[in-house]
Structures are given as structure tokens and as C-alpha cells.
Amino acid sequence: MRRAAYWLFPLIATAVAVFIVIFMIQINPAAPALKAGSDEGEKDVSLHLNPEIGNWIDRFSTTTEKDYFYPVNEVTLKLDTGGENSVLGVYRLTAPVKNAKELSFVKKELNKSALRYIVHEEGDAMSLTVDSTDQNKLASLVTKLKTYQITATVSPYTEEK
């Protein structure tokens, strides 16, 4: 039993190595031999290219292999910066919040109107900021917050620098 166990590991390792070598040979066929010469006709024959296929770029463009894409060195993006989205103004609603009760009221109203918000905390002072393109929605939110006695202001958004 020991003798079989002693030779089992080297036999398995050798079999795996042979399998890998055979597999690598199958997936990597030999490259066509290039002959050094001045005659262009000999080069085309040694590369097994048809005479109607010009250079190597044309050869790659006529590949018959499916589901394979050659690597790309250059990518061009075209961005449409014009249109009605660039004309829309962005408005900012700012509401100073004094305590957790007011914060819960403001969050409840913001969740009803499906607006995203940011809470800023600086020490004891908290403020809530909402950015939107719909000024009417923000104005209606200001009137709803007045019922909870929370003051909020709507102003056009400008980038701070």
C-alpha cells in the first residue's frame, strides 16, 4: 500500500503536466513561418494570405471567428450637452432644523414628495438642503413646512467656489 501511495502523487502530477502541455499546443497553433526575401509574392505565400487581402489590418478585418473582438486603443465619446436639460434651472431649498422633532417632520414631507435631501450638521445647528429643477414643487414644500412652523427658503442654485 505504501508503495502505491508513494508513486501515486508523481504519476498524477505527470499526467496533469502532460494534459496542460497538450491543451496549450491545441489552443496555440503554430504561427506561419516568415521567409526573409525581397519578393512580395513569396511573403504572401508564406503567410497563406489571399492576393486580394492587402496588409495585416485587412486580414484582421476579414476574420471569420465569432464572439471575438480585437482590443481597442481609442474610444470616442460623443456627448450631447445641448437640449432642454441644459436650459433648466436648478433651485435649492434650505431649511434650518432646531431639533429632532422638526427634522422628522421635514423628512416626512420630503419622503411624500420623493425628493432627495442632505442633512448638514455643524455642532448643535442642523440644516436640510434639497436641490430640484421643479420650483413649484419646492414652493409647495415650503408652504407645507410652514404648517409645522419651520422656515425654509428657495433660491436659484449657483455653484460655490
XYZ file of C-alpha atoms in Angstrom:
161
model
C 0.000 0.000 0.000
C 2.828 2.393 0.827
C 4.497 1.734 -2.492
C 1.277 2.638 -4.387
C 0.819 5.804 -2.335
C 4.498 6.667 -2.885
C 4.115 6.590 -6.694
C 0.549 7.937 -6.885
C 1.385 11.629 -6.403
C 4.204 11.763 -9.036
C 2.003 9.890 -11.535
C -0.887 12.331 -11.053
C 1.457 15.330 -11.325
C 2.979 13.960 -14.545
C -0.464 13.281 -16.038
C -1.629 16.823 -15.218
C 1.544 18.294 -16.749
C 1.083 16.270 -19.947
C -2.569 17.338 -20.130
C -1.614 21.027 -19.761
C 1.077 20.771 -22.457
C -1.311 19.084 -24.905
C -4.025 21.627 -24.132
C -1.640 24.571 -24.667
C -0.489 23.133 -28.005
C -4.088 22.759 -29.169
C -5.185 26.297 -28.283
C -1.990 27.945 -29.588
C -1.446 26.767 -33.163
C 1.956 27.325 -34.691
C 2.465 30.729 -36.310
C 3.083 30.736 -40.059
C 6.756 30.881 -40.973
C 8.021 34.140 -42.440
C 10.654 33.983 -45.134
C 13.124 36.796 -45.480
C 13.191 37.874 -49.086
C 12.700 40.817 -51.362
C 9.873 39.311 -53.394
C 6.464 40.314 -52.038
C 4.826 37.280 -53.650
C 6.872 34.905 -51.517
C 5.761 36.686 -48.322
C 2.093 36.363 -49.270
C 2.529 32.644 -49.983
C 4.350 32.049 -46.689
C 1.636 33.881 -44.734
C -1.128 31.952 -46.525
C -2.842 35.207 -47.493
C -5.087 35.668 -50.469
C -3.773 38.156 -53.038
C -6.901 40.330 -52.661
C -6.168 40.857 -48.956
C -3.687 43.687 -48.697
C -1.941 44.324 -45.424
C -2.321 42.728 -41.989
C -5.073 45.157 -40.898
C -7.253 43.992 -43.775
C -6.552 40.398 -42.771
C -7.821 41.045 -39.243
C -10.925 42.785 -40.542
C -11.977 39.709 -42.527
C -11.776 37.250 -39.646
C -14.410 34.525 -39.521
C -14.112 33.931 -35.793
C -17.336 34.572 -33.855
C -17.692 36.296 -30.459
C -14.205 37.784 -30.509
C -13.386 41.454 -30.589
C -9.943 42.888 -31.081
C -8.666 45.276 -28.396
C -9.415 48.936 -28.924
C -6.783 51.615 -28.438
C -9.032 54.596 -28.990
C -12.539 55.304 -27.789
C -14.578 58.264 -28.979
C -17.453 59.578 -26.894
C -19.985 61.998 -28.237
C -21.809 63.895 -25.522
C -24.949 65.835 -26.270
C -24.612 68.845 -23.990
C -27.340 70.819 -25.705
C -31.046 70.312 -25.344
C -33.669 71.222 -22.819
C -31.845 69.747 -19.798
C -29.123 72.365 -20.025
C -31.734 75.168 -20.053
C -33.485 74.044 -16.869
C -32.564 75.943 -13.749
C -31.746 74.221 -10.501
C -33.278 75.533 -7.286
C -32.185 74.905 -3.720
C -34.419 74.681 -0.682
C -32.680 75.316 2.640
C -34.410 74.634 5.949
C -32.693 75.192 9.299
C -33.763 72.490 11.765
C -33.686 73.175 15.510
C -34.403 69.732 16.979
C -35.119 66.088 16.112
C -38.880 66.666 16.065
C -38.619 69.283 13.312
C -36.189 67.024 11.427
C -38.703 64.171 11.470
C -41.461 66.493 10.156
C -39.235 67.701 7.312
C -38.152 64.155 6.409
C -41.790 63.018 6.387
C -42.761 65.761 3.909
C -39.691 65.100 1.744
C -40.479 61.397 1.561
C -44.045 62.219 0.464
C -42.752 64.423 -2.354
C -39.978 61.927 -3.330
C -37.179 64.490 -3.160
C -33.615 63.708 -2.161
C -32.112 65.745 0.635
C -28.855 66.296 2.505
C -28.618 66.967 6.240
C -25.753 69.247 7.327
C -24.667 69.227 10.965
C -22.300 71.806 12.410
C -22.160 71.454 16.153
C -25.696 71.958 17.502
C -27.012 73.575 14.290
C -28.587 71.381 11.609
C -29.862 72.336 8.184
C -31.536 70.412 5.406
C -30.775 71.055 1.720
C -32.855 69.941 -1.265
C -31.880 70.531 -4.905
C -34.513 70.237 -7.639
C -35.384 71.610 -11.074
C -39.073 71.953 -10.177
C -39.510 75.312 -8.428
C -43.250 74.771 -7.908
C -42.641 71.522 -6.010
C -40.162 73.260 -3.724
C -42.554 76.195 -3.174
C -45.353 73.814 -2.180
C -42.939 72.097 0.196
C -42.177 75.469 1.818
C -45.901 76.050 2.462
C -46.266 72.537 3.940
C -43.318 73.189 6.249
C -44.923 76.449 7.423
C -47.741 74.361 8.938
C -45.101 72.840 11.228
C -43.694 76.356 11.906
C -40.460 75.573 10.050
C -39.000 78.367 7.922
C -37.497 77.341 4.606
C -36.163 79.374 1.684
C -35.986 78.589 -2.022
C -33.264 80.213 -4.112
C -31.667 79.578 -7.503
C -28.709 77.233 -7.172
C -25.273 78.567 -8.026
C -22.068 76.576 -7.689
C -19.940 77.721 -4.785
C -16.264 78.151 -5.500
